[in-house]
Structures are given as structure tokens and as C-alpha cells.
Coordinates of C-alpha atoms in Angstrom, one line a residue:
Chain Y
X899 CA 11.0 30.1 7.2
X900 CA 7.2 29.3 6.7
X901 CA 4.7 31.7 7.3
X902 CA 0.9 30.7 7.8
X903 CA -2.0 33.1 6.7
X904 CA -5.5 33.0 7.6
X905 CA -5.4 29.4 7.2
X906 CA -9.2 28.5 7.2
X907 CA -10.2 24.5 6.5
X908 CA -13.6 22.5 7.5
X909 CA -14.4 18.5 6.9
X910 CA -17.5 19.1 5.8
X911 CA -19.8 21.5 8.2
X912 CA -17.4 21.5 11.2
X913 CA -14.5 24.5 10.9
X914 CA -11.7 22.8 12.0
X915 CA -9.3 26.0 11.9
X916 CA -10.5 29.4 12.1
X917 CA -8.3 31.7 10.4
X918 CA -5.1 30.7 12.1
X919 CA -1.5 33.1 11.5
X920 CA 1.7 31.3 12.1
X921 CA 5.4 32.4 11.6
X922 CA 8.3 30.1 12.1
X923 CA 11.4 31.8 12.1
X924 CA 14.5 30.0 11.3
X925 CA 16.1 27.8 13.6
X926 CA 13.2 27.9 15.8
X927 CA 11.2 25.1 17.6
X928 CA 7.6 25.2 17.6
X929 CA 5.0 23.5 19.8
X930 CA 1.9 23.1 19.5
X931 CA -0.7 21.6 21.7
X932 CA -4.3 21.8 22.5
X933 CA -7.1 19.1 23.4
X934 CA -8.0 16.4 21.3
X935 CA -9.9 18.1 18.2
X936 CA -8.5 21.7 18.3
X937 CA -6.8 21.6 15.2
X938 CA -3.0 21.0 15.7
X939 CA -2.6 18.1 13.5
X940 CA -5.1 19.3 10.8
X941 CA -2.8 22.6 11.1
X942 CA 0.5 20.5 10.9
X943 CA -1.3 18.7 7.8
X944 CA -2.1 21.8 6.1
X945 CA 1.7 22.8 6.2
X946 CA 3.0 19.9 3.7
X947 CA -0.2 20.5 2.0
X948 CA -1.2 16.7 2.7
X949 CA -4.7 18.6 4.2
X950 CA -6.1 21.0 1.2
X951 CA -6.9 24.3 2.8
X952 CA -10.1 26.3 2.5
X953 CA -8.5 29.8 1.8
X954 CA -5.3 30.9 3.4
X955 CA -1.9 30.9 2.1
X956 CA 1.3 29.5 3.0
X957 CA 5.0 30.7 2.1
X958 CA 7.9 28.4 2.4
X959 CA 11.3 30.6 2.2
X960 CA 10.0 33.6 0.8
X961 CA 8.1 31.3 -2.0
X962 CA 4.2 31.8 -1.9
X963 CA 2.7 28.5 -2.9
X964 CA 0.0 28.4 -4.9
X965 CA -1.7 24.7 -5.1
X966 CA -3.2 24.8 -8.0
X967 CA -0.2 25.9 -10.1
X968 CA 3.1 24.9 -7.7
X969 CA 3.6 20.9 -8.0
X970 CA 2.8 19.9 -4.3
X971 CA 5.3 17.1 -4.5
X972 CA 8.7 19.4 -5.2
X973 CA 6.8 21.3 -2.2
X974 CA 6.8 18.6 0.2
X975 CA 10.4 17.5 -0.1
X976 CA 10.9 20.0 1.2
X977 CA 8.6 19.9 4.1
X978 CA 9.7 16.5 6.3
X979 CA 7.3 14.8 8.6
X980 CA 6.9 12.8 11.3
X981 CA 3.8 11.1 12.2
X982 CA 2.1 9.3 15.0
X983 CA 2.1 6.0 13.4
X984 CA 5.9 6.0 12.0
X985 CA 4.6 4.5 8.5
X986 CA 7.3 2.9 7.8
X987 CA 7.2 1.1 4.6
X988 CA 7.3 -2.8 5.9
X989 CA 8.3 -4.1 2.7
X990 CA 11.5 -2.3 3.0
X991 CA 14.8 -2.4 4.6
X992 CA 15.3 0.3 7.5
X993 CA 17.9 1.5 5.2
X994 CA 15.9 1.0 2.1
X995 CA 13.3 3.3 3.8
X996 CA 15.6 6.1 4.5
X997 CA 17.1 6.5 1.0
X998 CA 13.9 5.4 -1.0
X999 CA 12.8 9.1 -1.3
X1000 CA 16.2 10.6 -2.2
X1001 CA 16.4 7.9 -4.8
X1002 CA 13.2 8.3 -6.4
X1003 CA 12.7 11.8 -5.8
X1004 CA 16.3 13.3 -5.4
X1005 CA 17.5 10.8 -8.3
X1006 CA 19.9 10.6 -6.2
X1007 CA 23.4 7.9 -6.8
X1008 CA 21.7 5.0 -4.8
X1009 CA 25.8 4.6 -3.6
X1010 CA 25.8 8.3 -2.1
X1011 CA 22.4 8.2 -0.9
X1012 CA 23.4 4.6 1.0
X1013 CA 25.9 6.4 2.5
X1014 CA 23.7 9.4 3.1
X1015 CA 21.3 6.7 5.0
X1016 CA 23.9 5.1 6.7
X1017 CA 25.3 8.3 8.6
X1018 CA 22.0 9.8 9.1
X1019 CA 21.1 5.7 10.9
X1020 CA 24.1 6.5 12.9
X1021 CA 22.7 10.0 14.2
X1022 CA 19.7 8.4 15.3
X1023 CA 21.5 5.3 17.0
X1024 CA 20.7 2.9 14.5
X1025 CA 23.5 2.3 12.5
X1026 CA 23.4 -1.6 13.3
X1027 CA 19.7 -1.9 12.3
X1028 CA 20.4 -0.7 8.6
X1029 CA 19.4 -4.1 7.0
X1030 CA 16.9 -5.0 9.2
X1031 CA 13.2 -4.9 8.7
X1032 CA 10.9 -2.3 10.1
X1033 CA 8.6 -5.2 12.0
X1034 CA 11.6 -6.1 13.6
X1035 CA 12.2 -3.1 15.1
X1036 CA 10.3 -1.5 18.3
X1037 CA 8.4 1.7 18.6
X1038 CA 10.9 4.0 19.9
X1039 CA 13.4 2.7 17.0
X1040 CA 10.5 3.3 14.1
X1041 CA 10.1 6.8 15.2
X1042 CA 13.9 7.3 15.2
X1043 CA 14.1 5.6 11.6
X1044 CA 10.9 7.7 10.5
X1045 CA 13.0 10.6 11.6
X1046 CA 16.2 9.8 10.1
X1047 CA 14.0 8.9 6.1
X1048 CA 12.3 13.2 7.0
X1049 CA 16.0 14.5 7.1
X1050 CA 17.1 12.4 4.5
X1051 CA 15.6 14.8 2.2
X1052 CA 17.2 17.3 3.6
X1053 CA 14.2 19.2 4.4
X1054 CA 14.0 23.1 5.6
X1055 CA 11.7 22.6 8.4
X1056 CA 10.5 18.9 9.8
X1057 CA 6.7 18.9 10.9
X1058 CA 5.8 16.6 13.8
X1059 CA 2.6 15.2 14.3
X1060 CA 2.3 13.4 18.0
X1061 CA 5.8 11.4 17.4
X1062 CA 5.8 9.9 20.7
X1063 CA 1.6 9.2 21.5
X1064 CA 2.1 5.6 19.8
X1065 CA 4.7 4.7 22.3
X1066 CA 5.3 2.4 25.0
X1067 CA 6.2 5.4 27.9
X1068 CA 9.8 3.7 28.4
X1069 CA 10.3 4.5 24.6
X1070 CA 9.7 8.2 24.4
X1071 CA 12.7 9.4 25.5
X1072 CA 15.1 8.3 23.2
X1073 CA 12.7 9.6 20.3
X1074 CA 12.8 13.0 22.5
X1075 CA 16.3 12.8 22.9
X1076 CA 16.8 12.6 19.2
X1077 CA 14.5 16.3 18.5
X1078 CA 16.5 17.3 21.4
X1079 CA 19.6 17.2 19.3
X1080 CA 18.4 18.1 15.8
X1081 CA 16.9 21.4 17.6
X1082 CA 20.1 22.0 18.8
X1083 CA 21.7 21.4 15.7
X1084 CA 19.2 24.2 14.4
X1085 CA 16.8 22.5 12.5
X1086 CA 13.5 24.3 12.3
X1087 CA 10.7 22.6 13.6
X1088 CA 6.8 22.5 14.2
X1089 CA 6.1 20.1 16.8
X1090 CA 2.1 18.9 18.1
X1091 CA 3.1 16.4 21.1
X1092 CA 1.9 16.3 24.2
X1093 CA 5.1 16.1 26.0
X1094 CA 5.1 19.1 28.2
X1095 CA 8.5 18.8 29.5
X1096 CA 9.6 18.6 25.7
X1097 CA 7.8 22.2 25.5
X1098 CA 9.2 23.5 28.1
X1099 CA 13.0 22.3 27.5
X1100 CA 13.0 22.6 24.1
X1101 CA 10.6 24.7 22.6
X1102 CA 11.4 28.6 22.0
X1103 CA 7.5 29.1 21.6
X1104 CA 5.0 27.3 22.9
X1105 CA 1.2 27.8 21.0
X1106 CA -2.2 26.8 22.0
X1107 CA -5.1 26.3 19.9
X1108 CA -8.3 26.2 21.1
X1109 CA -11.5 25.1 18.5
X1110 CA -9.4 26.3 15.5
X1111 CA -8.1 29.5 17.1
X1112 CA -4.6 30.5 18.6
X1113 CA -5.0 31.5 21.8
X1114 CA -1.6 31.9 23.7
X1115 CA 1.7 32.3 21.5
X1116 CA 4.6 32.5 24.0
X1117 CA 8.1 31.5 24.7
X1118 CA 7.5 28.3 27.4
X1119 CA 8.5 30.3 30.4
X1120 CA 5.7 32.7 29.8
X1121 CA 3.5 29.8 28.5
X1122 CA 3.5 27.4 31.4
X1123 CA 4.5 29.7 34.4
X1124 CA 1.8 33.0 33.5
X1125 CA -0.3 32.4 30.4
X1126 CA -3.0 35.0 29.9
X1127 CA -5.6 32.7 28.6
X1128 CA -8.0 30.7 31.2
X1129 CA -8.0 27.7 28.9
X1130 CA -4.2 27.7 28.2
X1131 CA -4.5 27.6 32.8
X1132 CA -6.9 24.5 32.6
X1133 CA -4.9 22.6 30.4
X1134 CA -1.6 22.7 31.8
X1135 CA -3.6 21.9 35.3
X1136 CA -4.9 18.9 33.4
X1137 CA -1.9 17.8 32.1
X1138 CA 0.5 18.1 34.6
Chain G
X953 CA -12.6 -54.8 -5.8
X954 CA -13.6 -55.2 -9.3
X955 CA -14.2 -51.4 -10.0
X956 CA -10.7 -50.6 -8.1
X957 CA -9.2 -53.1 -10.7
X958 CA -11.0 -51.4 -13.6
X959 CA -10.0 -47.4 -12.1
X960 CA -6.3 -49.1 -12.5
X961 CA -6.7 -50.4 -15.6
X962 CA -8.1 -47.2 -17.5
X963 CA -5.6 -45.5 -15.8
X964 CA -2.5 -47.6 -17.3
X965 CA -4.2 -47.8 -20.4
X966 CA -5.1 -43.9 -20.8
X967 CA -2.2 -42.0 -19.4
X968 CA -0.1 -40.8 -22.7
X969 CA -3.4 -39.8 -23.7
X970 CA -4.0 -38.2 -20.6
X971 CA -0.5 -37.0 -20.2
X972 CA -1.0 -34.8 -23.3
X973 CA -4.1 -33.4 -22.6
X974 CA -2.4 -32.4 -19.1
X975 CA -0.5 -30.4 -21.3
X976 CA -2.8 -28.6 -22.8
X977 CA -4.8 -27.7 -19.5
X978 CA -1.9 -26.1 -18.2
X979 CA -1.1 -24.0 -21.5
X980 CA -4.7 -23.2 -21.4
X981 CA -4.3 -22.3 -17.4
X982 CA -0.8 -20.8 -17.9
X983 CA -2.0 -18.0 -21.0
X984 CA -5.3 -17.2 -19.1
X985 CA -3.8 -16.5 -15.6
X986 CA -1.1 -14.3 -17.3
X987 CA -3.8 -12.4 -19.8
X988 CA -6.2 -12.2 -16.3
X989 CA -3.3 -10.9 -14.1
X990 CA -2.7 -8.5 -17.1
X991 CA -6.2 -7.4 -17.3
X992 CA -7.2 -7.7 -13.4
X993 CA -3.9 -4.6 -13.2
X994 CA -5.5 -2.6 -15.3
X995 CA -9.0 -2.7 -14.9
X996 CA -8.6 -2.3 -10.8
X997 CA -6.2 0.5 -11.5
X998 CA -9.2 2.3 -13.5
X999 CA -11.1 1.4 -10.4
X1000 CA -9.5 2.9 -8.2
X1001 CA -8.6 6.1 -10.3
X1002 CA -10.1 9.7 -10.0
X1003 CA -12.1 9.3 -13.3
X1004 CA -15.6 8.6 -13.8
X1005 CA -15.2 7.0 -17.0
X1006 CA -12.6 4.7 -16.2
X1007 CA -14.5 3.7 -13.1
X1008 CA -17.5 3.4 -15.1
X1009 CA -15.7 0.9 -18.0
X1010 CA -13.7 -0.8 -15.2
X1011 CA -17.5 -1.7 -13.5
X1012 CA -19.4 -2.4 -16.6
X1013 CA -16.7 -5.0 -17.5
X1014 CA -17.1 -6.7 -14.2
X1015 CA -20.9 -6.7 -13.7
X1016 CA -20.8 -8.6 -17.2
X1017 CA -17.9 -10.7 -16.2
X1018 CA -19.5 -11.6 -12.6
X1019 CA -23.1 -12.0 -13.5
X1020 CA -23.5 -14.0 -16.5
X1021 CA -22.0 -18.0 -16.4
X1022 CA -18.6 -19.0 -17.8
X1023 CA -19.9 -20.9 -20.3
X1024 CA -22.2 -18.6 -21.7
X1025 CA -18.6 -16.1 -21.8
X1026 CA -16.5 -18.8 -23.8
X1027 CA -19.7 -19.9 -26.9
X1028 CA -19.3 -15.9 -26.8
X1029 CA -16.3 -15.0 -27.6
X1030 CA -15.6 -18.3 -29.9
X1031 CA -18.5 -18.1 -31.4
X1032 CA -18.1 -13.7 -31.7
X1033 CA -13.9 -13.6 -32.4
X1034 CA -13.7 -16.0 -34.6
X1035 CA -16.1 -14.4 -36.9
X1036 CA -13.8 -11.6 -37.0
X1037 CA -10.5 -13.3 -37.0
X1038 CA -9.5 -16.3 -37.7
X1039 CA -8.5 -18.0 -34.5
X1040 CA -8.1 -22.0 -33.4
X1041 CA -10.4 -22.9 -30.4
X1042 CA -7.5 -23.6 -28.2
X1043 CA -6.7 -19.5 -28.4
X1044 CA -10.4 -19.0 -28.2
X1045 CA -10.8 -20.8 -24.9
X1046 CA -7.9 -19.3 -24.1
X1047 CA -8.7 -16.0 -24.2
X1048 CA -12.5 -16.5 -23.0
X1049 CA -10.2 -17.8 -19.8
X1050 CA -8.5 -14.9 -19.7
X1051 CA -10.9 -12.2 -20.1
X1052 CA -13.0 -14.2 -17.3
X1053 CA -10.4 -14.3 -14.5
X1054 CA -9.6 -10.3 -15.4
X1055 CA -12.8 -9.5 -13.7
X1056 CA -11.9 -11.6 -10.4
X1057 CA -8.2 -10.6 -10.5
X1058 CA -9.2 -7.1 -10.5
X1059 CA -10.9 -7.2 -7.5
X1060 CA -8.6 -9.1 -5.3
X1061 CA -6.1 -6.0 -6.6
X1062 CA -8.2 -3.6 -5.9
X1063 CA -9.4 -4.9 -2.6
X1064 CA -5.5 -5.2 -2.1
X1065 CA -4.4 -1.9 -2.9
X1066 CA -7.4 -0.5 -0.8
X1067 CA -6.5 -2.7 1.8
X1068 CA -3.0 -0.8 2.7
X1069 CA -2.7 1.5 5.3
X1070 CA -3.6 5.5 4.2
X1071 CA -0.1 6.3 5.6
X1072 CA 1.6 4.4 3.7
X1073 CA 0.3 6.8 0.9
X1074 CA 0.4 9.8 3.4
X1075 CA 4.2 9.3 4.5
X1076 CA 5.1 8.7 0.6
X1077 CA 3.5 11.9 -0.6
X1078 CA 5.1 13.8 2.6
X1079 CA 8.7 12.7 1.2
X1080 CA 7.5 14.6 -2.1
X1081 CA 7.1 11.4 -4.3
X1082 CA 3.7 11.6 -7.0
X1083 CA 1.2 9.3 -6.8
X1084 CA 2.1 7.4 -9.2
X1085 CA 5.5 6.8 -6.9
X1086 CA 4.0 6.2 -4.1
X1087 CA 1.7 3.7 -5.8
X1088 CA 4.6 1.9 -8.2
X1089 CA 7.2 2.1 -5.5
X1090 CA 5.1 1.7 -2.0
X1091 CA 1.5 1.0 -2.4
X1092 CA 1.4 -1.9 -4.8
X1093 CA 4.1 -3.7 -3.7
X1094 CA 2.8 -4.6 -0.8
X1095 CA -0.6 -4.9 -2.2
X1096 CA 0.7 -7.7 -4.4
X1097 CA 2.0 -9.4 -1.4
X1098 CA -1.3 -9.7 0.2
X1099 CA -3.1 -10.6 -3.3
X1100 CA -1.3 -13.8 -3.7
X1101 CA -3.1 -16.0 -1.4
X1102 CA -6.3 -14.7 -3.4
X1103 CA -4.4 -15.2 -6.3
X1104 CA -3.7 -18.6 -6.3
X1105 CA -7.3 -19.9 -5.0
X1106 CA -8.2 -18.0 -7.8
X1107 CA -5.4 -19.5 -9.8
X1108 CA -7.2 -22.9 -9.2
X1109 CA -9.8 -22.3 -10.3
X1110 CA -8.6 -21.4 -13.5
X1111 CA -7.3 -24.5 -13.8
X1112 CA -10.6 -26.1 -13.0
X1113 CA -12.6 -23.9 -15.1
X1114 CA -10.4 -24.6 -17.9
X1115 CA -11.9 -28.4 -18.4
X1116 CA -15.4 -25.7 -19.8
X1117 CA -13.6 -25.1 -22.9
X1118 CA -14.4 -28.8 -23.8
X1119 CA -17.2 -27.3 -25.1
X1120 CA -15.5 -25.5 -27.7
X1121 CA -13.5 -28.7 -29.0
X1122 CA -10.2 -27.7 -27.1
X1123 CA -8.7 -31.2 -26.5
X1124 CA -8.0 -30.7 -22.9
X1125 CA -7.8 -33.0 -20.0
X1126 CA -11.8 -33.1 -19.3
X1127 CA -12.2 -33.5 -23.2
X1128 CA -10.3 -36.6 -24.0
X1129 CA -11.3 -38.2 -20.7
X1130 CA -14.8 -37.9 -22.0
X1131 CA -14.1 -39.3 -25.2
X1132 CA -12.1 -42.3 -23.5
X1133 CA -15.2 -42.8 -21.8
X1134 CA -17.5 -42.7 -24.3
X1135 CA -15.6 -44.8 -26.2
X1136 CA -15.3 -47.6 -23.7
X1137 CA -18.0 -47.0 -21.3
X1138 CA -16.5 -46.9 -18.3
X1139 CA -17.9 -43.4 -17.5
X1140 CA -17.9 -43.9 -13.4
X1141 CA -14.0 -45.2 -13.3
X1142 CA -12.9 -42.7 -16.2
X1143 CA -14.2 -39.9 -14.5
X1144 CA -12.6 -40.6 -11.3
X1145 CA -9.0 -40.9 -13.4
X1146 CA -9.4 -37.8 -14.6
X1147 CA -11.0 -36.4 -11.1
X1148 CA -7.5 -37.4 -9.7
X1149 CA -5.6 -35.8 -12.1
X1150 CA -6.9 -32.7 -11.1
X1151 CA -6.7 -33.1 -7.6
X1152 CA -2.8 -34.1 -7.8
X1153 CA -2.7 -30.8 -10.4
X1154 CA -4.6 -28.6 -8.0
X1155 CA -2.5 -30.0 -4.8
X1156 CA 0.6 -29.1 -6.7
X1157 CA -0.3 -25.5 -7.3
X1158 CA -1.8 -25.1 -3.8
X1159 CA 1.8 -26.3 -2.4
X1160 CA 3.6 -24.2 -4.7
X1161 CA 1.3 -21.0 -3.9
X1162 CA 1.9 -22.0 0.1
X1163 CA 6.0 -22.5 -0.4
X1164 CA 5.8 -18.7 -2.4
X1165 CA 3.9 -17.4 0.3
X1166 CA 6.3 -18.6 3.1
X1167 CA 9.2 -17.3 1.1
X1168 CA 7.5 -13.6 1.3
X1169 CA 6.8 -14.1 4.8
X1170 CA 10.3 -14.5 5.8
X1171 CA 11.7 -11.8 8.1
X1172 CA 9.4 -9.4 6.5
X1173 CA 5.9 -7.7 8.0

């Protein structure tokens, strides 16, 4: 479904990933975790192309994308995200922010696409908040809208970058509960979080990077019970 | 006692005058905030854009703008357009007015527009929307919500500034006040008629900016 190769980037002198080679198969679930500073959401970045890459190259069903010539922006509708801070747009509606993109972008019937929002509001429990506004809302309920504008563009893999580190703790379940169910529905998905339990009920591969390396690519029974790396040991130690 | 009297009096006697020259200080105010507004868009949208040039114009204009006075600006341009075209002095002053504010306006919108939150921009371009979409649908929107208390202080001052144009023979408030007291000298109580219309003009706008605001503020972040 989207293949990573040799993906090299640096900010300046520092070399933030190191040649990394990802594959994400269909239907599969993906997490990534590390320290702080490894490279997971740089990684995540480079997938949507939001971070320009270095060298490396990136194929998105079967398509090689080239930057220079493919337009980025046909790219990334096709590439949802989810990121730490929600970014919901505060000037619109919940509902307003889930069917802005298909509008705009889609030039989609603003009619089908409010019903579009409107059932994807309901998936996420938040059919009643539809004409609310996004300050209104608390954390847990901005990730969930966040998630429900990504899938409103009906993307072919959904990229999360730390959905639940902004939260309130008593919040991150129900934004878990929601991947929970779109994984099981089978949508493919590359996940940095720091929910270990997540990984380890969700995930069908768990990877580790390490100062802009992979070091341990496993399904999460391998991962967290007998992982061959030392570093891959230390963390779980540390954050369990 | 006496000079209250004499305030009252000038004031009862002046005011169709003074009426009519209110007038024209708010056509004068009203054409140069919409010409600045128009020009402040553009030039901090070639401020903030990738190229050098445009950058390079947008700056130019407002090192000008910024470091050299008002007046200087409007015996300019009356004294430089209207040797090109033929123009009245009210369109003159006008335009000086305009072309002025421009250079403030554009960087309360570009301070705006900087001002919002990289992911906003991030999370637009992640849905696949251009830049120009993002900026258009998300970006400036709010910016413009954040420029207007900016906006109307600077609106005011328009309205202030716009008694310079005296200078240029624009018969605006300032203008026939001074004539009025000239004519019956009274300058002291004239000039604190015509301070007070300004005051009631300027507390007008600065309620009507303040009501706008509120109105944005409701339910919204």
C-alpha cells in the first residue's frame, strides 16, 4: 500500500532519518515508537510529503511519486492524517471542518458531502456536535473530529502522529477506541503514539527507531515479549 | 462661564457648516480605508510570498510609506498626480490617504496571517488542498478576524489624519473650522468645537469596531 525507500532527511547538519525502508501492506496497522527525537514523526511527515525528503522514494499503490513532477496536493488526499494538536479549523463548524476538504478539493455536492460528514460524525460519536464549534469541544472530541475530516477524504492509509499525547489521560480512550474500530474495519494505518497497550492490541507490527534507524520490525508479541535489540529492552522497561 | 457661553455659541452658529464638512471627512475616511484595506491585501500578500521581488517591492513601498511624514506623502502625490492627470484635491487627498494607510494595513495583515498557527496550514495541505486553498479558505479567514481590532485603531486614525489634507484645499472638517476661526477669531473655542466633533466621530467608530468584534467572538474560538 505505501512502500518507503532509503528515506534519508536532515534539518540542517543533524540526520534525522538514516536510510529508513518501510512496507505497509494493506489492511495493516503500523506502530511506530521510539524516544523523543528518533525520527517517527519526521518519518510519518515524510509519508504525506508535508516533510521534503533528502533522497529516498515513496510509492503509494503501486504509484512512484516523484515531487517535483507529481502535484503533492492530489498526493495527499490521499494520504489522511492525524496530528498531536487536532488543528481543527476554529473558525469552522465541526461539521464545516469535516466536509471543507471534500468540498474544496473533492468538489464535492456540499448536500452529499453534509451527509457524508454527518454519518462519518456518527461513527466517531459525534453526531450531536455537528454544528458546534471546535473550542467548544474537549480534547478527546477534537481528536475524534480530526479523525472523522482524514476519512472524509476517503483516504487509502491514515497517518497518525501522537493522537492522544495532547490529551487529558481520562480522554485517550475513546480516541483509542475509535482506531480500534477503523483498524478493524480494515483501514490501513501508520501510527507513532506512545500507547503501548494500543501496540500491543492493535498493532500487527510494531517498529522501533532508534537515531534515524529501524531497529526491531516485529508483530507485538515478538516486539514486547522477546525483541532482539537491547534498546527496543530499555524502552519497553521505561515505559511500562 | 463666558468662554462656555462663547464654545455654545460658535457651536449653534457653525454646525450646517460643520455638518457638511463632516461629510466630507468621512468620504475622505471611507475611500482611503477601502483603497488601504485594498492595497494593505496585496502588498502583505507579496510579503509573505516565496519571491524576492515581490518581497523586495512590498518592502520598498513600506520603508517609504513608514519613514517619511504624512504630509510630506499628500504635497506629493497632489502636487506629482495631478500633473499627470487632471484630478480635484478632494481625490488627491483621497488617494494620498489611501496609499498611506496601505503600508500600515499591510502589516497588521501580514502580522495576522503570520500570527496563525503552522497547523492550521499543515492539516490543510494534509487534506490535499494548495496553498492558495488553504490560505483563501483557512488561513486568512481567521487572520482577518484577528486584524480587526488593529484595523479599526488604525481606522481612526485615518479619520484623524484626514483633517492633513487641509493642506491641499479639501474642505473638510479641520478646514472650514479653521476658516470659521479665522474669520471670527475665536480660535481657542473653535477649535475645541471641532476637537469634539472628532471625539464623538472617533467614539462612534471605536463602539462600532467593539460591537463587530463582540459579534465575531460569539460562540467562536
Amino acid at each position: 500500500m505505501i512502500i518507503g525507500e532509503n528515506i534519508h532527511k536532515s534539518f540542517g547538519d543533524l540526520e534525522v532519518l538514516k536510510g529508513i525502508d518501510l512496507q505497509v501492506q494493506p489492511k495493516e496497522v503500523v506502530v511506530l515508537v521510539g524516544v523523543s527525537g528518533s525520527g517517527k514523526s519526521t518519518l510519518l511527515r515524510c509519508f504525506n510529503f508535508l516533510e521534503e525528503m533528502n533522497s529516498g522514494k515513496i510509492t503509494i499503490d503501486g504509484h512512484t511519486i516523484n515531487p517535483k513532477k507529481d502535484k503533492l496536493a492530489n498526493i495527499r488526499a490521499e494520504v489522511g492524517m492525524v496530528f498531536q494538536h487536532f488543528n481543527l479549523f476554529p473558525h469552522k463548524t465541526v461539521l464545516e471542518n469535516v466536509i471543507e476538504a471534500p468540498i474544496i478539493v473533492k468538489k464535492m455536492d456540499k448536500e452529499k458531502a453534509k451527509q457524508l460528514g454527518r454519518s462519518l460524525l456518527e461513527k466517531v460519536g459525534l453526531a450531536d456536535k455537528a454544528e458546534v464549534y471546535p473550542s467548544k469541544l474537549s480534547g478527546g472530541q477534537k481528536q475524534r473530529v480530526a479523525i472523522a475530516r482524514a476519512l472524509a477524504m476517503e483516504p487509502k492509509v491514515l497517518l497518525f502522529d501522537e493522537p492522544t499525547s495532547a490529551l487529558d489521560p481520562e480522554l485517550v480512550g475513546e480516541v483509542l477506541q475509535v482506531m480500534k474500530q477503523l483498524a478493524e474495519e480494515g483501514m490501513t494505518m501508520v501510527v507513532v503514539t506512545h500507547e503501548m497497550k494500543f501496540a500491543k492490541e492493535v498493532a500487527d507490527r510494531v517498529i522501533m527507531l532508534d537515531k534515524g534507524v529501524i531497529i526491531e520490525d516485529a508483530d507485538p508479541k515478538t516486539f514486547f515479549e522477546n525483541p532482539k535489540n537491547e534498546r527496543t529492552r530499555q524502552f519497553i522497561q521505561l515505559v511500562e | 462661564m463666558e468662554t462656555l457661553r462663547t464654545i455654545f455659541d460658535i457651536f449653534m452658529t457653525t454646525y450646517p457648516g460643520f455638518l457638511e464638512a463632516v461629510v466630507i471627512t468621512l468620504e475622505l475616511t471611507a475611500i482611503s480605508v477601502v483603497l488601504g484595506t485594498v492595497l494593505g491585501l496585496f502588498f502583505a500578500l507579496m510579503k509573505i510570498s516565496n519571491s524576492k521581488i515581490l518581497q523586495g517591492i512590498a518592502n520598498l513601498y513600506i520603508t517609504i510609506i513608514r519613514g517619511t511624514p504624512l504630509l510630506v506623502q499628500i504635497m506629493f502625490l497632489y502636487f506629482g498626480i495631478t500633473q499627470l492627470i487632471i484630478l480635484d484635491n478632494f481625490w488627491a487627498g483621497a488617494i494620498a490617504l489611501g496609499v498611506h494607510n496601505g503600508a500600515y494595513i499591510a502589516e497588521i495583515f501580514r502580522g495576522a496571517i503570520q500570527g496563525i498557527d503552522s497547523g492550521q496550514t499543515e492539516a490543510s495541505r494534509a487534506l490535499g488542498m494548495t496553498n492558495n486553498q488553504a490560505m483563501r479558505r483557512i488561513v486568512f479567514p481567521q487572520a482577518l478576524r484577528r486584524s480587526i481590532p488593529p484595523l479599526g485603531n488604525q481606522f481612526i486614525i485615518t479619520l484623524k489624519d484626514s483633517s492633513l489634507v487641509w493642506m491641499i484645499g479639501v474642505a473638510e472638517l479641520f478646514s472650514v473650522a479653521n476658516r470659521s476661526a479665522a474669520s471670527s477669531f475665536k480660535q481657542f473655542e473653535t477649535f475645541i468645537v471641532v476637537g469634539f466633533y472628532y471625539l464623538v466621530l472617533v467614539m462612534i467608530f471605536t463602539y462600532i469596531v467593539r460591537w463587530y468584534e463582540n459579534r465575531l467572538d460569539v460562540d467562536k474560538a
